[in-house]
Amino acid sequence: MSFKKIIAGTILTSVVLSGTALAANHPAATKNSFKLPANMYKLAQKTADVTGDKKAEIITLYGQKEKSSDIYNEKLLLVIENPVTKQVTSLPLHDDGYSPKLLLHDLTFDNVADIMVTADTGGSGGYTNSNIYTLKNGNTVELPLPGLQQGKVGLLDGAFIKLQPIDLNKNGSYILQGVERVVGDSNADTVAFVTSNWKWNNGKWEVFNVKVERPEQPVAHESGKSNLYINLQANFSFNPPTSWNGHYKVNQYAGVDAVKILPSAKHVVQFDYTAKDGKDAETLLMISVFSKNDWTRLSSEEGPPVGTAIAESNGMVYVATSPQSNPFDSQSEDGKLFDQLYGDLNIDKSFALLK
């Protein structure tokens, strides 16, 4: 039996929809007594009829953070205002996150736009937090999230790496499409990706399509000896020299995990040389990503530089850090190979931003 049939069969025969509970009124909604909390910055603002009164409301997403240039938001807040009556409804969201998005689509098939907010968690698993609300007839209701059963073949309940509205029939009514990871012995071990489509029906999410795929292997170049590393979340690729093949491993970190490696970093990727005995690992190259403001501050501080800026895009600065010296005895086998591999590196040719 094929890999896809084994995984898909296990999922489909044991599916319990995590979004089957009826949606409940949101207890945190407040009206006509709204005061914007401190350090709240406007992230997005859109207009749409979200109450069904045939008039467009103003929907604003705010993020609480230390300064406006930060991409991490400690708290998220939705504010819905009726421009005619000036009535305000505020919805504190459950989650924090990076790069939040405000989406307004009809997800419940009632011809009224619903509100969806997504934000990246920034963790090494690449997960996304989502919140969905309907405000039809003035009732604020939070919808549960869909998701296949927790614990089945390594799935984490509601732990999507992507959850997005899709207008399959191009008629203005949307379904949700989610991508979940099947993990192995550890969270970093991706066995498969599960893509599922969900439709809201009678107060619950119903799955109507599930596709299981193996994770893509690194893209092999023509030489057949070099693998292209791609980091979609950090938006860059790195093509190591062919001589590196079989002599290194990659460790990647994001969010709070990246900060533990380099303060203020949003992403850190280490390309570590693996010693002949398999016991030691020393960094050949580290690529880190900072916001432009953080990098400006860090590069002006006294002390050894964090690294060299090699690219800039969308307010983010990409920095390369190389070893200051050979960590091995220069006459040892590891020392000679380390020098060779480092000497073969041309960062300008190997690094590229994703388009």
Tab-separated table of C-alpha atoms in Angstrom:
chain	number	residue	atom	x	y	z
A	1	MET	CA	0.000	0.000	0.000
A	2	SER	CA	1.331	3.480	-0.893
A	3	PHE	CA	2.548	6.071	1.597
A	4	LYS	CA	-0.358	8.422	0.759
A	5	LYS	CA	-2.980	5.714	1.206
A	6	ILE	CA	-1.583	4.662	4.588
A	7	ILE	CA	-1.503	8.206	5.974
A	8	ALA	CA	-4.754	9.361	4.370
A	9	GLY	CA	-6.580	6.219	5.400
A	10	THR	CA	-5.491	6.626	8.999
A	11	ILE	CA	-6.638	10.234	9.012
A	12	LEU	CA	-9.972	9.748	7.305
A	13	THR	CA	-11.015	6.716	9.311
A	14	SER	CA	-10.292	8.484	12.582
A	15	VAL	CA	-11.342	12.044	11.785
A	16	VAL	CA	-12.953	14.007	14.562
A	17	LEU	CA	-13.627	17.563	13.470
A	18	SER	CA	-12.197	19.972	15.995
A	19	GLY	CA	-14.556	22.625	14.651
A	20	THR	CA	-17.780	20.704	15.188
A	21	ALA	CA	-18.813	22.484	18.370
A	22	LEU	CA	-21.367	25.204	17.816
A	23	ALA	CA	-19.869	28.684	17.766
A	24	ALA	CA	-20.353	30.696	20.926
A	25	ASN	CA	-20.913	34.358	21.651
A	26	HIS	CA	-17.626	36.128	22.303
A	27	PRO	CA	-17.629	37.273	25.941
A	28	ALA	CA	-14.954	39.946	25.517
A	29	ALA	CA	-16.898	42.170	23.113
A	30	THR	CA	-17.633	45.646	24.480
A	31	LYS	CA	-19.660	48.489	23.008
A	32	ASN	CA	-19.726	52.284	23.353
A	33	SER	CA	-17.070	52.353	26.110
A	34	PHE	CA	-14.009	51.769	23.983
A	35	LYS	CA	-10.634	53.304	24.763
A	36	LEU	CA	-7.592	52.213	22.798
A	37	PRO	CA	-5.012	50.600	25.131
A	38	ALA	CA	-1.474	51.956	25.306
A	39	ASN	CA	1.135	51.005	22.705
A	40	MET	CA	-1.501	49.869	20.206
A	41	TYR	CA	-0.558	50.501	16.575
A	42	LYS	CA	-2.839	50.270	13.553
A	43	LEU	CA	-1.847	47.285	11.428
A	44	ALA	CA	-4.676	47.146	8.874
A	45	GLN	CA	-8.031	48.750	8.192
A	46	LYS	CA	-10.788	47.645	5.816
A	47	THR	CA	-14.462	48.359	5.205
A	48	ALA	CA	-17.222	45.812	4.633
A	49	ASP	CA	-20.726	44.943	5.778
A	50	VAL	CA	-20.040	42.501	8.616
A	51	THR	CA	-23.386	42.882	10.433
A	52	GLY	CA	-25.848	42.350	7.589
A	53	ASP	CA	-27.351	45.860	7.765
A	54	LYS	CA	-26.315	46.551	4.154
A	55	LYS	CA	-23.937	49.277	5.342
A	56	ALA	CA	-20.174	49.008	5.502
A	57	GLU	CA	-18.497	49.002	8.900
A	58	ILE	CA	-14.895	50.065	9.518
A	59	ILE	CA	-12.778	47.139	10.730
A	60	THR	CA	-9.355	47.945	12.175
A	61	LEU	CA	-6.699	45.541	13.408
A	62	TYR	CA	-4.340	46.851	16.096
A	63	GLY	CA	-1.162	45.331	17.490
A	64	GLN	CA	0.445	46.061	20.842
A	65	LYS	CA	4.220	46.352	20.645
A	66	GLU	CA	7.107	48.440	21.912
A	67	LYS	CA	7.461	50.489	18.736
A	68	SER	CA	5.650	50.744	15.433
A	69	SER	CA	8.499	49.208	13.409
A	70	ASP	CA	8.449	45.924	15.376
A	71	ILE	CA	6.985	42.993	13.467
A	72	TYR	CA	6.137	41.043	16.623
A	73	ASN	CA	2.830	41.935	18.308
A	74	GLU	CA	2.371	41.048	21.981
A	75	LYS	CA	-1.415	41.417	21.709
A	76	LEU	CA	-3.891	41.825	18.853
A	77	LEU	CA	-7.134	43.773	18.951
A	78	LEU	CA	-10.024	44.106	16.496
A	79	VAL	CA	-12.136	47.254	16.511
A	80	ILE	CA	-15.379	47.416	14.498
A	81	GLU	CA	-17.026	50.818	14.144
A	82	ASN	CA	-20.383	51.752	12.674
A	83	PRO	CA	-19.584	55.030	10.888
A	84	VAL	CA	-23.197	56.225	11.183
A	85	THR	CA	-24.050	55.437	14.831
A	86	LYS	CA	-20.393	55.579	15.997
A	87	GLN	CA	-21.037	52.357	17.916
A	88	VAL	CA	-17.771	50.509	18.569
A	89	THR	CA	-17.176	46.821	19.230
A	90	SER	CA	-13.711	45.755	20.418
A	91	LEU	CA	-12.488	42.175	20.289
A	92	PRO	CA	-9.231	41.277	22.085
A	93	LEU	CA	-7.780	38.276	20.255
A	94	HIS	CA	-6.384	35.230	22.052
A	95	ASP	CA	-3.053	35.187	20.237
A	96	ASP	CA	0.077	37.217	19.646
A	97	GLY	CA	2.182	36.847	16.532
A	98	TYR	CA	4.187	38.153	13.603
A	99	SER	CA	2.914	39.833	10.426
A	100	PRO	CA	-0.848	39.657	11.200
A	101	LYS	CA	-3.316	39.753	8.315
A	102	LEU	CA	-6.915	41.034	8.324
A	103	LEU	CA	-9.242	39.126	5.977
A	104	LEU	CA	-12.928	39.876	5.282
A	105	HIS	CA	-14.791	37.106	3.454
A	106	ASP	CA	-18.142	35.322	3.644
A	107	LEU	CA	-17.128	32.051	5.303
A	108	THR	CA	-20.566	31.065	6.647
A	109	PHE	CA	-22.519	31.315	3.374
A	110	ASP	CA	-24.977	33.953	4.656
A	111	ASN	CA	-23.980	36.721	2.216
A	112	VAL	CA	-22.348	38.723	5.025
A	113	ALA	CA	-18.592	39.144	5.394
A	114	ASP	CA	-16.923	37.410	8.326
A	115	ILE	CA	-13.705	38.596	9.972
A	116	MET	CA	-10.566	36.447	10.004
A	117	VAL	CA	-7.201	37.361	11.504
A	118	THR	CA	-4.083	35.244	10.993
A	119	ALA	CA	-0.600	35.722	12.477
A	120	ASP	CA	2.613	33.718	12.278
A	121	THR	CA	3.744	32.257	15.600
A	122	GLY	CA	7.413	32.661	14.726
A	123	GLY	CA	8.289	29.227	16.130
A	124	SER	CA	10.433	26.628	14.420
A	125	GLY	CA	7.341	24.697	13.317
A	126	GLY	CA	6.168	27.574	11.138
A	127	TYR	CA	2.644	27.528	12.601
A	128	THR	CA	-0.075	30.148	12.147
A	129	ASN	CA	-2.641	31.387	14.674
A	130	SER	CA	-6.122	32.226	13.390
A	131	ASN	CA	-9.276	33.836	14.810
A	132	ILE	CA	-12.635	33.984	12.988
A	133	TYR	CA	-15.660	36.088	13.964
A	134	THR	CA	-19.145	36.682	12.630
A	135	LEU	CA	-21.106	39.785	13.694
A	136	LYS	CA	-24.364	39.238	11.821
A	137	ASN	CA	-27.386	40.983	13.366
A	138	GLY	CA	-25.169	42.605	15.975
A	139	ASN	CA	-24.254	39.306	17.683
A	140	THR	CA	-20.514	38.786	18.073
A	141	VAL	CA	-19.755	35.097	17.641
A	142	GLU	CA	-16.345	33.458	17.479
A	143	LEU	CA	-16.193	30.457	15.186
A	144	PRO	CA	-14.160	27.399	16.179
A	145	LEU	CA	-11.257	26.463	13.965
A	146	PRO	CA	-11.319	23.370	11.771
A	147	GLY	CA	-8.686	20.661	12.066
A	148	LEU	CA	-8.181	16.935	11.943
A	149	GLN	CA	-8.065	14.999	15.213
A	150	GLN	CA	-5.178	15.767	17.533
A	151	GLY	CA	-2.675	12.965	18.016
A	152	LYS	CA	-3.649	11.015	14.902
A	153	VAL	CA	-0.519	10.191	12.862
A	154	GLY	CA	1.337	13.074	14.480
A	155	LEU	CA	-1.181	15.842	13.799
A	156	LEU	CA	-1.405	18.703	16.282
A	157	ASP	CA	-4.941	19.930	16.945
A	158	GLY	CA	-5.586	23.175	15.071
A	159	ALA	CA	-1.862	23.648	14.452
A	160	PHE	CA	-1.938	24.901	10.896
A	161	ILE	CA	1.120	26.131	9.105
A	162	LYS	CA	-1.337	27.796	6.739
A	163	LEU	CA	-5.080	28.486	6.963
A	164	GLN	CA	-6.621	30.667	4.292
A	165	PRO	CA	-9.996	31.464	2.677
A	166	ILE	CA	-10.436	30.100	-0.842
A	167	ASP	CA	-13.231	31.080	-3.264
A	168	LEU	CA	-13.454	27.766	-5.088
A	169	ASN	CA	-16.572	28.581	-7.117
A	170	LYS	CA	-15.744	32.252	-7.683
A	171	ASN	CA	-19.132	33.265	-6.247
A	172	GLY	CA	-18.043	35.317	-3.250
A	173	SER	CA	-18.569	32.519	-0.702
A	174	TYR	CA	-15.379	31.077	0.717
A	175	ILE	CA	-14.216	27.795	2.182
A	176	LEU	CA	-11.127	27.365	4.338
A	177	GLN	CA	-8.054	25.529	3.141
A	178	GLY	CA	-5.564	24.449	5.764
A	179	VAL	CA	-2.148	22.833	5.692
A	180	GLU	CA	-1.021	20.779	8.709
A	181	ARG	CA	2.228	18.990	9.420
A	182	VAL	CA	2.471	15.323	10.321
A	183	VAL	CA	5.387	15.102	12.734
A	184	GLY	CA	7.522	12.157	13.706
A	185	ASP	CA	9.543	11.616	16.881
A	186	SER	CA	10.106	15.351	17.325
A	187	ASN	CA	8.356	18.540	16.221
A	188	ALA	CA	11.219	19.221	13.810
A	189	ASP	CA	10.666	15.875	12.046
A	190	THR	CA	8.147	16.480	9.235
A	191	VAL	CA	6.762	13.224	7.879
A	192	ALA	CA	4.080	14.676	5.616
A	193	PHE	CA	1.900	17.692	4.862
A	194	VAL	CA	-1.891	17.358	4.986
A	195	THR	CA	-3.969	19.825	2.949
A	196	SER	CA	-7.672	19.896	3.826
A	197	ASN	CA	-10.666	21.883	2.573
A	198	TRP	CA	-13.426	22.884	5.010
A	199	LYS	CA	-16.948	24.251	4.507
A	200	TRP	CA	-19.135	25.814	7.218
A	201	ASN	CA	-22.434	23.923	7.367
A	202	ASN	CA	-25.074	23.843	10.109
A	203	GLY	CA	-22.847	25.427	12.721
A	204	LYS	CA	-19.710	23.364	12.130
A	205	TRP	CA	-16.798	22.864	9.774
A	206	GLU	CA	-17.085	19.872	7.477
A	207	VAL	CA	-14.083	18.488	5.651
A	208	PHE	CA	-14.668	17.556	2.016
A	209	ASN	CA	-11.198	17.033	0.634
A	210	VAL	CA	-7.930	15.808	2.158
A	211	LYS	CA	-4.610	15.490	0.341
A	212	VAL	CA	-1.445	14.034	1.849
A	213	GLU	CA	1.996	14.762	0.426
A	214	ARG	CA	5.546	13.949	1.400
A	215	PRO	CA	7.706	16.991	2.268
A	216	GLU	CA	9.732	18.224	-0.661
A	217	GLN	CA	13.354	17.259	-0.618
A	218	PRO	CA	15.993	19.968	-1.098
A	219	VAL	CA	16.287	20.903	-4.749
A	220	ALA	CA	19.312	19.200	-6.307
A	221	HIS	CA	21.394	21.243	-8.740
A	222	GLU	CA	22.779	19.931	-11.992
A	223	SER	CA	26.025	18.853	-10.400
A	224	GLY	CA	24.048	16.422	-8.263
A	225	LYS	CA	26.345	17.239	-5.361
A	226	SER	CA	24.824	20.431	-3.973
A	227	ASN	CA	21.440	21.008	-2.362
A	228	LEU	CA	19.620	24.304	-2.400
A	229	TYR	CA	18.385	25.385	1.034
A	230	ILE	CA	15.117	27.357	0.917
A	231	ASN	CA	13.553	29.177	3.848
A	232	LEU	CA	10.089	30.396	2.825
A	233	GLN	CA	9.390	32.056	6.161
A	234	ALA	CA	12.602	34.089	6.087
A	235	ASN	CA	12.296	34.584	2.308
A	236	PHE	CA	15.759	33.521	1.147
A	237	SER	CA	17.676	30.630	-0.370
A	238	PHE	CA	21.262	29.465	0.039
A	239	ASN	CA	23.126	27.299	-2.434
A	240	PRO	CA	26.168	25.836	-0.627
A	241	PRO	CA	29.334	24.976	-2.536
A	242	THR	CA	29.382	21.415	-3.879
A	243	SER	CA	32.345	20.646	-1.616
A	244	TRP	CA	30.055	21.103	1.416
A	245	ASN	CA	27.923	18.112	0.501
A	246	GLY	CA	27.916	15.539	3.309
A	247	HIS	CA	29.921	17.753	5.653
A	248	TYR	CA	27.299	20.048	7.167
A	249	LYS	CA	23.881	20.216	8.757
A	250	VAL	CA	21.353	23.044	8.979
A	251	ASN	CA	19.774	24.389	12.173
A	252	GLN	CA	17.082	27.034	11.746
A	253	TYR	CA	15.342	29.152	14.353
A	254	ALA	CA	12.568	31.766	14.254
A	255	GLY	CA	10.860	34.100	16.696
A	256	VAL	CA	11.771	33.585	20.342
A	257	ASP	CA	14.043	30.686	19.368
A	258	ALA	CA	16.039	33.016	17.105
A	259	VAL	CA	16.319	35.632	19.847
A	260	LYS	CA	17.981	33.021	22.072
A	261	ILE	CA	20.723	32.715	19.451
A	262	LEU	CA	21.006	36.402	18.543
A	263	PRO	CA	19.105	39.105	20.447
A	264	SER	CA	16.574	40.966	18.245
A	265	ALA	CA	16.921	38.457	15.374
A	266	LYS	CA	13.736	37.354	13.626
A	267	HIS	CA	15.339	34.343	11.975
A	268	VAL	CA	18.667	32.560	12.430
A	269	VAL	CA	19.970	29.770	10.198
A	270	GLN	CA	23.228	28.013	11.063
A	271	PHE	CA	25.174	25.909	8.577
A	272	ASP	CA	27.323	23.764	10.861
A	273	TYR	CA	30.349	21.711	9.862
A	274	THR	CA	30.092	18.163	11.220
A	275	ALA	CA	33.370	16.749	12.473
A	276	LYS	CA	34.718	13.409	11.334
A	277	ASP	CA	33.890	11.774	14.661
A	278	GLY	CA	30.302	13.037	14.432
A	279	LYS	CA	30.549	14.524	17.914
A	280	ASP	CA	31.568	18.121	17.204
A	281	ALA	CA	29.745	20.704	15.105
A	282	GLU	CA	31.154	24.143	14.374
A	283	THR	CA	29.438	26.931	12.450
A	284	LEU	CA	30.700	27.514	8.927
A	285	LEU	CA	28.140	30.230	8.242
A	286	MET	CA	25.229	31.857	10.029
A	287	ILE	CA	22.558	33.855	8.226
A	288	SER	CA	20.324	35.993	10.417
A	289	VAL	CA	17.436	38.338	9.668
A	290	PHE	CA	16.728	41.588	11.547
A	291	SER	CA	14.265	44.421	11.156
A	292	LYS	CA	15.977	47.440	9.635
A	293	ASN	CA	15.615	49.458	12.843
A	294	ASP	CA	17.057	46.674	14.995
A	295	TRP	CA	19.986	46.205	12.632
A	296	THR	CA	20.722	49.937	12.590
A	297	ARG	CA	20.804	49.931	16.376
A	298	LEU	CA	22.919	46.777	16.642
A	299	SER	CA	25.455	47.847	14.035
A	300	SER	CA	26.021	51.144	15.857
A	301	GLU	CA	26.784	49.513	19.203
A	302	GLU	CA	30.316	49.078	20.466
A	303	GLY	CA	32.004	45.692	20.307
A	304	PRO	CA	32.556	43.063	17.618
A	305	PRO	CA	30.057	43.266	14.738
A	306	VAL	CA	27.303	40.664	14.559
A	307	GLY	CA	28.124	40.130	10.903
A	308	THR	CA	27.947	41.741	7.488
A	309	ALA	CA	24.712	42.905	5.869
A	310	ILE	CA	24.332	41.076	2.556
A	311	ALA	CA	20.793	42.051	1.485
A	312	GLU	CA	17.786	44.160	2.409
A	313	SER	CA	14.143	43.644	1.499
A	314	ASN	CA	10.743	44.711	2.856
A	315	GLY	CA	12.212	46.386	5.915
A	316	MET	CA	14.354	43.369	6.804
A	317	VAL	CA	18.159	43.131	6.746
A	318	TYR	CA	19.949	39.837	6.017
A	319	VAL	CA	23.257	39.370	7.791
A	320	ALA	CA	26.038	36.825	7.231
A	321	THR	CA	28.296	35.816	10.111
A	322	SER	CA	31.422	33.739	9.524
A	323	PRO	CA	33.925	32.221	11.984
A	324	GLN	CA	36.757	34.475	13.090
A	325	SER	CA	39.185	31.546	13.138
A	326	ASN	CA	39.406	27.813	12.540
A	327	PRO	CA	37.948	26.067	15.610
A	328	PHE	CA	40.035	22.965	14.891
A	329	ASP	CA	43.764	22.314	14.859
A	330	SER	CA	44.766	23.628	11.441
A	331	GLN	CA	46.921	20.528	10.835
A	332	SER	CA	44.174	18.037	11.743
A	333	GLU	CA	41.919	16.414	9.169
A	334	ASP	CA	38.950	18.419	10.423
A	335	GLY	CA	40.998	21.611	10.473
A	336	LYS	CA	42.150	21.227	6.877
A	337	LEU	CA	38.671	20.366	5.637
A	338	PHE	CA	37.095	23.235	7.570
A	339	ASP	CA	39.516	25.674	5.941
A	340	GLN	CA	38.765	24.228	2.514
A	341	LEU	CA	34.995	24.425	2.912
A	342	TYR	CA	35.113	27.960	4.232
A	343	GLY	CA	37.458	28.993	1.430
A	344	ASP	CA	35.046	27.599	-1.161
A	345	LEU	CA	32.205	29.834	0.072
A	346	ASN	CA	31.157	32.788	-2.074
A	347	ILE	CA	28.245	34.335	-0.199
A	348	ASP	CA	27.356	36.712	-3.049
A	349	LYS	CA	26.791	33.784	-5.397
A	350	SER	CA	25.265	31.400	-2.847
A	351	PHE	CA	22.686	33.711	-1.211
A	352	ALA	CA	19.520	34.923	-2.915
A	353	LEU	CA	16.235	36.508	-1.853
A	354	LEU	CA	13.079	34.690	-2.934
A	355	LYS	CA	10.957	36.504	-5.489
